[in-house]
Amino acid sequence: MAEHTTASRLQLSGLCFLLQILTIILFAVFVRYSPESSPDLCSLQLNCSRRNQDSGFQHPRFRDVHLQALLGFGFLVAFFSRYGPGSMAISILVMAFTIQWAVLIQGFLYSFLNGKIYVGAPSMVSADFCAAAVLISTGALLGRANPAQMLLLTLLGVTLFTLNEYTLLSLMGVSDSGGSLTVHTFGAYFGLMVSRILHQPRMDKRKEQQDTGHQADVFAVVGTICLWIFWPSFTSATVVRDNAEPWAVLNTYFSLAASTLATCVLSPVLYEEGTLQMVQIQDAALAGAAVMGMAGEMLVTPFGALIAGFLAGLISSLGFRFLTPILRSRLKIQDTCGVHNVHGLPGILGALLGTLLTALATADAYGGRLELMFPLVVPGSRTITDQALRQLCALPVTLLLATLGGCLTG
């Protein structure tokens, strides 16, 4: 046993050393800071993520996104007393490597010019979005993968996330600023497929793993507060237009509120204890924000955001009660943190909502924002129906890449 422990520690140490040396060498060869006085490099390229076009970028926005990725998603995997501090340590390790690797992989696709990758603060926002997706994936594997395996998952997960994001945002021209598909759906189903490959029949059931106690409640409280404070900034961080940002912020807040109420409606009915758990409030916040990832910057209207959030909260609660046992018993997928219910299903719902809102978009309703939100529609390159079809097709593309990539990684 001692030899096995020593081998595991040396494996982690050696892998961290090799990966860090590799990234240092690649940074030295390719990565440079983008000159402040130069024109936006993104405008010089045909295919480019809209995230890199944010000329009005503000550093507080980066701070909020960074804190959301680290604290909000970090505490997602920390509310089990059995794994709490250890899972937070793994989350920080994963995020530390993800930021470096994502800057490289995304840089080669989005900001590679004259043999160099030019990075700035927006590059870090994109890296944090990637880190969020990877942290969602790790939530499905909590307790069944060691830190070295998590690093390998990160190595492949970042690459596949960037490939999916590039396909959707640049090649297909899909609008998904808050990441319903690129972050939540991809991260959830990528992690679930890795979990399926790593299935171990003797593992404890999720309800037995959920060793809730004082420590777990504290983690859930802090995580929920971080989600409420920082998630509206996370959803609106990649909105290019300053005048469109309030839509994303307000829609996210309304959705968070409605999803919380939905959980309070169902939890006393679905569970015998009848008392509302803080973990359930945290799950509601995650689901309510995930559903606004694509539709947040669109004209949802306040009551529409409330409806979407309420539905996301209902779907999440029903998923924990009925779908999770089916995934575990029938499909042999052990979803430790329930990412299927708080990220996967709400992400799919958000994609469908975004498709519907795109199909209903008109110049009269959006005014000048239509051209900013769907740049290819107004010049006549495509109709609003074509844009809606692309938004819809982005869902199976994401699911395909996530499932195949998860199988490969597992």
Coordinates of C-alpha atoms in Angstrom, one line a residue:
M1 CA 0.0 0.0 0.0
A2 CA 2.8 2.4 0.9
E3 CA 4.6 1.6 -2.4
H4 CA 1.4 2.3 -4.3
T5 CA 1.0 5.7 -2.5
T6 CA 4.6 6.6 -3.2
A7 CA 4.1 5.7 -6.9
S8 CA 1.0 7.9 -7.1
R9 CA 2.7 10.8 -5.5
L10 CA 5.7 10.5 -7.8
Q11 CA 3.4 10.1 -10.8
L12 CA 1.6 13.4 -10.0
S13 CA 4.9 15.2 -9.3
G14 CA 6.4 14.0 -12.5
L15 CA 3.4 14.8 -14.6
C16 CA 3.1 18.3 -13.2
F17 CA 6.8 18.9 -13.9
L18 CA 6.6 17.7 -17.5
L19 CA 3.4 19.7 -18.3
Q20 CA 4.8 22.9 -16.7
I21 CA 8.1 22.6 -18.6
L22 CA 6.2 21.9 -21.8
T23 CA 4.0 25.0 -21.4
I24 CA 7.0 27.2 -20.4
I25 CA 8.8 26.1 -23.6
L26 CA 5.7 26.7 -25.8
F27 CA 5.1 30.1 -24.1
A28 CA 8.7 31.1 -24.8
V29 CA 8.5 30.2 -28.4
F30 CA 5.0 31.4 -29.3
V31 CA 3.3 33.6 -26.8
R32 CA 3.7 37.4 -26.7
Y33 CA 1.6 40.2 -25.3
S34 CA -0.5 42.0 -27.9
P35 CA 0.6 45.6 -28.4
E36 CA -1.9 48.0 -26.9
S37 CA -1.6 50.4 -29.8
S38 CA -2.1 47.8 -32.5
P39 CA -5.5 47.2 -34.1
D40 CA -7.5 44.3 -32.8
L41 CA -5.8 41.2 -34.2
C42 CA -9.1 39.5 -34.3
S43 CA -10.2 41.8 -37.1
L44 CA -7.3 40.6 -39.3
Q45 CA -8.6 37.0 -39.3
L46 CA -11.5 35.4 -41.1
N47 CA -12.4 32.9 -38.4
C48 CA -12.3 34.3 -35.0
S49 CA -14.1 33.8 -31.7
R50 CA -16.3 36.8 -30.8
R51 CA -14.8 36.6 -27.4
N52 CA -11.7 38.2 -28.7
Q53 CA -13.5 41.2 -30.2
D54 CA -14.3 42.8 -26.9
S55 CA -12.5 46.1 -27.4
G56 CA -14.5 47.6 -24.5
F57 CA -13.0 45.0 -22.1
Q58 CA -12.9 46.0 -18.5
H59 CA -10.6 44.4 -16.0
P60 CA -13.3 44.1 -13.3
R61 CA -15.2 41.9 -15.7
F62 CA -12.2 39.6 -15.9
R63 CA -12.0 39.6 -12.1
D64 CA -15.6 38.5 -11.8
V65 CA -15.3 35.8 -14.4
H66 CA -12.1 34.5 -12.7
L67 CA -13.7 34.4 -9.3
Q68 CA -16.8 32.7 -10.7
A69 CA -14.7 30.0 -12.3
L70 CA -12.6 29.5 -9.3
L71 CA -15.1 29.8 -6.4
G72 CA -18.5 29.2 -8.0
F73 CA -17.4 26.1 -9.9
G74 CA -14.8 25.1 -7.3
F75 CA -17.4 24.9 -4.5
L76 CA -19.6 22.9 -6.9
V77 CA -17.3 19.9 -6.3
A78 CA -16.6 20.7 -2.6
F79 CA -20.0 20.2 -0.9
F80 CA -19.3 16.5 0.0
S81 CA -17.8 16.2 3.4
R82 CA -16.0 13.1 2.1
Y83 CA -14.1 15.0 -0.6
G84 CA -14.4 18.7 0.3
P85 CA -10.9 20.1 0.8
G86 CA -9.3 17.6 -1.5
S87 CA -11.7 18.4 -4.3
M88 CA -11.0 22.1 -3.9
A89 CA -7.3 21.4 -4.2
I90 CA -7.8 19.4 -7.4
S91 CA -10.0 22.2 -8.7
I92 CA -7.3 24.7 -8.2
L93 CA -4.7 22.4 -9.8
V94 CA -7.0 21.8 -12.8
M95 CA -7.6 25.5 -13.2
A96 CA -3.9 26.4 -12.9
F97 CA -3.1 24.1 -15.8
T98 CA -6.2 24.8 -17.8
I99 CA -5.4 28.6 -18.0
Q100 CA -2.0 27.9 -19.5
W101 CA -3.0 25.2 -21.9
A102 CA -6.1 27.1 -23.0
V103 CA -4.1 30.2 -23.8
L104 CA -2.0 28.1 -26.1
I105 CA -4.7 26.0 -27.8
Q106 CA -7.1 28.9 -28.2
G107 CA -4.3 31.2 -29.3
F108 CA -3.3 28.9 -32.2
L109 CA -6.9 29.1 -33.5
Y110 CA -7.9 32.7 -32.7
S111 CA -4.8 35.0 -32.4
F112 CA -2.0 33.3 -34.2
L113 CA -0.3 35.8 -36.5
N114 CA 3.2 35.9 -38.0
G115 CA 4.2 32.8 -36.1
K116 CA 3.2 34.2 -32.6
I117 CA 0.2 34.0 -30.3
Y118 CA -0.8 37.5 -29.1
V119 CA -2.6 37.5 -25.8
G120 CA -4.3 40.1 -23.6
A121 CA -6.9 40.2 -20.9
P122 CA -9.7 38.9 -23.2
S123 CA -7.5 35.8 -23.7
M124 CA -7.8 35.1 -20.0
V125 CA -11.5 35.4 -20.1
S126 CA -11.7 32.8 -22.8
A127 CA -9.3 30.6 -20.7
D128 CA -11.6 31.0 -17.7
F129 CA -14.6 29.9 -19.8
C130 CA -12.6 26.8 -20.8
A131 CA -11.7 26.2 -17.1
A132 CA -15.3 26.3 -16.2
A133 CA -16.2 23.6 -18.7
V134 CA -13.4 21.4 -17.5
L135 CA -14.4 21.9 -13.8
I136 CA -17.9 20.9 -14.7
S137 CA -16.5 17.7 -16.2
T138 CA -14.5 16.9 -13.1
G139 CA -17.7 17.1 -11.1
A140 CA -18.9 13.9 -12.7
L141 CA -15.7 12.1 -11.7
L142 CA -15.3 13.3 -8.1
G143 CA -13.8 10.5 -6.0
R144 CA -13.0 8.2 -8.9
A145 CA -10.0 9.9 -10.6
N146 CA -6.8 10.9 -8.9
P147 CA -5.1 14.3 -9.5
A148 CA -2.8 12.9 -12.2
Q149 CA -5.8 11.5 -14.1
M150 CA -7.6 14.8 -13.7
L151 CA -4.6 16.6 -15.4
L152 CA -4.8 14.2 -18.3
L153 CA -8.5 14.8 -18.6
T154 CA -7.7 18.5 -18.6
L155 CA -5.1 18.1 -21.4
L156 CA -7.6 16.5 -23.7
G157 CA -10.7 18.3 -22.4
V158 CA -9.2 21.8 -23.2
T159 CA -8.3 20.7 -26.7
L160 CA -11.8 19.3 -27.4
F161 CA -13.5 22.3 -25.8
T162 CA -11.6 24.6 -28.0
L163 CA -12.4 22.6 -31.1
N164 CA -16.1 22.6 -30.2
E165 CA -16.1 26.3 -29.5
Y166 CA -14.2 27.1 -32.7
T167 CA -16.7 25.0 -34.7
L168 CA -19.7 26.7 -33.2
L169 CA -18.6 30.3 -32.9
S170 CA -16.3 30.7 -35.8
L171 CA -17.3 28.2 -38.5
M172 CA -21.0 28.0 -37.9
G173 CA -21.4 31.6 -36.6
V174 CA -23.5 30.5 -33.6
S175 CA -24.4 33.0 -30.9
D176 CA -23.6 31.5 -27.4
S177 CA -22.0 34.2 -25.4
G178 CA -22.8 32.7 -22.0
G179 CA -21.9 29.1 -22.9
S180 CA -25.1 27.1 -22.7
L181 CA -23.6 24.8 -25.3
T182 CA -19.8 25.5 -25.2
V183 CA -19.5 25.4 -21.4
H184 CA -22.4 23.7 -19.7
T185 CA -23.6 21.1 -22.2
F186 CA -20.1 20.2 -23.5
G187 CA -18.6 20.1 -20.0
A188 CA -21.4 18.0 -18.6
Y189 CA -21.6 15.3 -21.3
F190 CA -17.9 15.2 -21.7
G191 CA -17.5 14.4 -18.0
L192 CA -20.5 11.9 -18.1
M193 CA -18.9 9.9 -20.9
V194 CA -15.6 9.8 -19.1
S195 CA -17.5 8.6 -16.0
R196 CA -19.2 5.9 -18.1
I197 CA -15.8 4.5 -19.3
L198 CA -14.4 4.6 -15.7
H199 CA -17.5 2.8 -14.3
Q200 CA -16.8 0.8 -11.1
P201 CA -19.7 -1.3 -9.9
R202 CA -18.6 -1.3 -6.3
M203 CA -18.7 2.5 -6.0
D204 CA -21.1 4.0 -3.5
K205 CA -24.3 5.6 -4.6
R206 CA -24.5 9.3 -4.9
K207 CA -26.9 9.7 -2.0
E208 CA -24.4 7.8 0.2
Q209 CA -21.6 9.9 -1.0
Q210 CA -23.5 13.1 -0.2
D211 CA -22.2 13.0 3.4
T212 CA -23.8 16.3 4.3
G213 CA -22.7 17.9 7.5
H214 CA -21.6 21.2 8.8
Q215 CA -18.6 21.4 6.5
A216 CA -20.7 20.5 3.4
D217 CA -23.3 23.1 4.3
V218 CA -20.6 25.8 4.7
F219 CA -19.2 25.0 1.3
A220 CA -22.7 25.0 -0.3
V221 CA -23.5 28.4 1.3
V222 CA -20.3 30.0 0.1
G223 CA -20.6 28.5 -3.3
T224 CA -24.2 29.7 -3.7
I225 CA -23.3 33.2 -2.7
C226 CA -20.5 33.3 -5.2
L227 CA -22.8 32.1 -7.9
W228 CA -25.4 34.8 -7.2
I229 CA -22.7 37.5 -7.0
F230 CA -20.6 36.7 -10.0
W231 CA -22.7 34.7 -12.4
P232 CA -24.4 37.6 -14.1
S233 CA -20.9 39.0 -14.9
F234 CA -19.9 35.5 -16.2
T235 CA -22.9 35.4 -18.5
S236 CA -22.3 38.9 -19.8
A237 CA -18.5 38.9 -19.9
T238 CA -18.2 38.0 -23.6
V239 CA -21.1 40.3 -24.8
V240 CA -19.2 42.6 -27.2
R241 CA -21.7 45.4 -27.0
D242 CA -21.9 47.5 -23.9
N243 CA -25.5 48.4 -24.6
A244 CA -26.4 44.7 -24.7
E245 CA -24.8 43.8 -21.4
P246 CA -27.8 44.8 -19.2
W247 CA -30.0 42.3 -21.0
A248 CA -27.6 39.4 -20.1
V249 CA -27.2 40.6 -16.5
L250 CA -30.9 41.1 -15.8
N251 CA -32.0 38.0 -17.6
T252 CA -29.6 35.9 -15.5
Y253 CA -30.7 37.5 -12.3
F254 CA -34.4 36.8 -13.1
S255 CA -33.6 33.3 -14.1
L256 CA -31.6 32.7 -10.8
A257 CA -34.6 33.9 -8.8
A258 CA -37.1 31.8 -10.6
S259 CA -35.1 28.6 -10.5
T260 CA -34.6 29.0 -6.8
L261 CA -38.4 29.2 -6.3
A262 CA -38.9 26.1 -8.5
T263 CA -36.6 24.1 -6.2
C264 CA -38.5 25.3 -3.2
V265 CA -41.7 24.1 -4.9
L266 CA -40.5 20.6 -5.6
S267 CA -38.0 19.7 -2.9
P268 CA -40.6 19.4 -0.1
V269 CA -42.7 17.2 -2.4
L270 CA -40.0 14.9 -3.8
Y271 CA -38.0 14.2 -0.6
E272 CA -39.2 12.7 2.6
E273 CA -37.2 15.0 4.9
G274 CA -39.2 17.9 3.7
T275 CA -36.6 20.5 4.7
L276 CA -34.8 22.5 2.1
Q277 CA -31.1 21.8 1.8
M278 CA -28.5 24.4 0.9
V279 CA -27.1 22.1 -1.7
Q280 CA -30.4 22.2 -3.5
I281 CA -30.3 26.0 -3.6
Q282 CA -26.8 25.8 -5.1
D283 CA -28.0 23.4 -7.8
A284 CA -30.9 25.7 -8.6
A285 CA -28.6 28.6 -9.1
L286 CA -26.4 26.6 -11.4
A287 CA -29.4 25.4 -13.5
G288 CA -30.9 28.9 -13.6
A289 CA -27.8 30.4 -14.9
A290 CA -27.0 27.6 -17.4
V291 CA -30.3 28.1 -19.2
M292 CA -29.4 31.8 -19.8
G293 CA -26.0 31.0 -21.5
M294 CA -27.2 31.4 -25.1
A295 CA -30.4 33.4 -24.6
G296 CA -29.2 35.8 -22.0
E297 CA -28.2 38.5 -24.5
M298 CA -31.3 38.0 -26.6
L299 CA -34.7 39.6 -26.1
V300 CA -36.0 37.1 -23.6
T301 CA -38.1 39.7 -21.8
P302 CA -38.3 39.7 -18.0
F303 CA -41.2 37.3 -17.8
G304 CA -39.5 35.0 -20.3
A305 CA -36.4 34.9 -18.2
L306 CA -38.6 34.0 -15.2
I307 CA -40.3 31.2 -17.1
A308 CA -36.9 29.8 -18.4
G309 CA -35.4 29.9 -14.9
F310 CA -38.5 28.2 -13.4
L311 CA -38.4 25.4 -16.0
A312 CA -34.7 24.9 -15.4
G313 CA -35.2 24.6 -11.7
L314 CA -38.0 22.1 -12.2
I315 CA -36.0 20.0 -14.6
S316 CA -33.0 20.0 -12.3
S317 CA -35.0 18.9 -9.3
L318 CA -36.9 16.2 -11.2
G319 CA -33.6 15.0 -12.8
F320 CA -32.0 14.4 -9.4
R321 CA -35.0 12.5 -8.2
F322 CA -35.8 10.4 -11.2
L323 CA -33.0 10.5 -13.9
T324 CA -29.9 10.1 -11.7
P325 CA -31.0 6.6 -10.5
I326 CA -31.6 5.6 -14.1
L327 CA -28.2 6.9 -15.2
R328 CA -26.6 5.0 -12.4
S329 CA -28.5 1.7 -12.7
R330 CA -29.3 1.4 -16.4
L331 CA -26.5 3.3 -18.1
K332 CA -23.8 2.7 -15.5
I333 CA -23.0 6.4 -15.3
Q334 CA -22.0 7.6 -11.8
D335 CA -22.6 11.3 -11.8
T336 CA -21.1 12.3 -8.4
C337 CA -22.1 16.0 -8.4
G338 CA -25.1 15.7 -10.6
V339 CA -23.7 17.7 -13.5
H340 CA -26.3 16.2 -15.8
N341 CA -29.1 17.9 -13.9
V342 CA -27.5 21.3 -13.2
H343 CA -25.5 21.8 -16.4
G344 CA -26.4 19.3 -19.1
L345 CA -30.2 19.4 -19.1
P346 CA -30.4 23.2 -18.4
G347 CA -27.8 23.7 -21.1
I348 CA -29.9 21.8 -23.7
L349 CA -32.9 23.8 -22.6
G350 CA -31.0 27.0 -23.0
A351 CA -29.9 26.0 -26.5
L352 CA -33.5 25.3 -27.5
L353 CA -34.6 28.6 -26.0
G354 CA -31.9 30.4 -27.9
T355 CA -32.9 28.8 -31.1
L356 CA -36.5 29.8 -30.6
L357 CA -35.6 33.4 -29.8
T358 CA -33.4 33.5 -32.9
A359 CA -36.2 32.4 -35.1
L360 CA -38.5 35.1 -33.7
A361 CA -35.9 37.9 -33.9
T362 CA -36.9 40.9 -36.0
A363 CA -35.3 44.2 -36.8
D364 CA -38.3 46.0 -35.3
A365 CA -37.8 44.2 -32.0
Y366 CA -34.0 44.4 -31.8
G367 CA -33.3 47.6 -33.6
G368 CA -29.6 48.1 -34.2
R369 CA -28.8 45.2 -31.8
L370 CA -29.8 42.7 -34.4
E371 CA -26.8 43.4 -36.6
L372 CA -24.5 43.3 -33.5
M373 CA -25.9 40.0 -32.3
F374 CA -26.2 38.2 -35.7
P375 CA -23.6 40.0 -37.9
L376 CA -24.2 37.8 -40.9
V377 CA -28.0 38.2 -41.0
V378 CA -28.3 41.9 -41.7
P379 CA -25.8 42.1 -44.6
G380 CA -27.8 39.4 -46.3
S381 CA -25.3 36.5 -46.0
R382 CA -28.0 34.4 -44.3
T383 CA -31.6 34.8 -43.3
I384 CA -32.8 34.7 -39.7
T385 CA -34.2 31.2 -40.4
D386 CA -30.8 30.0 -41.5
Q387 CA -29.3 31.5 -38.3
A388 CA -31.9 29.7 -36.2
L389 CA -31.1 26.4 -38.0
R390 CA -27.4 26.9 -37.2
Q391 CA -28.3 27.6 -33.6
L392 CA -30.3 24.3 -33.5
C393 CA -27.6 22.3 -35.3
A394 CA -25.0 23.4 -32.8
L395 CA -26.7 21.2 -30.2
P396 CA -26.1 17.8 -31.9
V397 CA -22.6 19.0 -32.9
T398 CA -21.7 19.7 -29.3
L399 CA -23.2 16.5 -28.0
L400 CA -21.3 14.5 -30.6
L401 CA -18.0 16.1 -29.8
A402 CA -18.6 15.8 -26.1
T403 CA -19.6 12.1 -26.2
L404 CA -16.9 11.0 -28.6
G405 CA -14.3 13.1 -26.8
G406 CA -15.3 11.7 -23.5
C407 CA -15.1 8.1 -24.7
L408 CA -11.6 8.8 -26.0
T409 CA -10.5 10.5 -22.8
G410 CA -12.0 7.8 -20.6

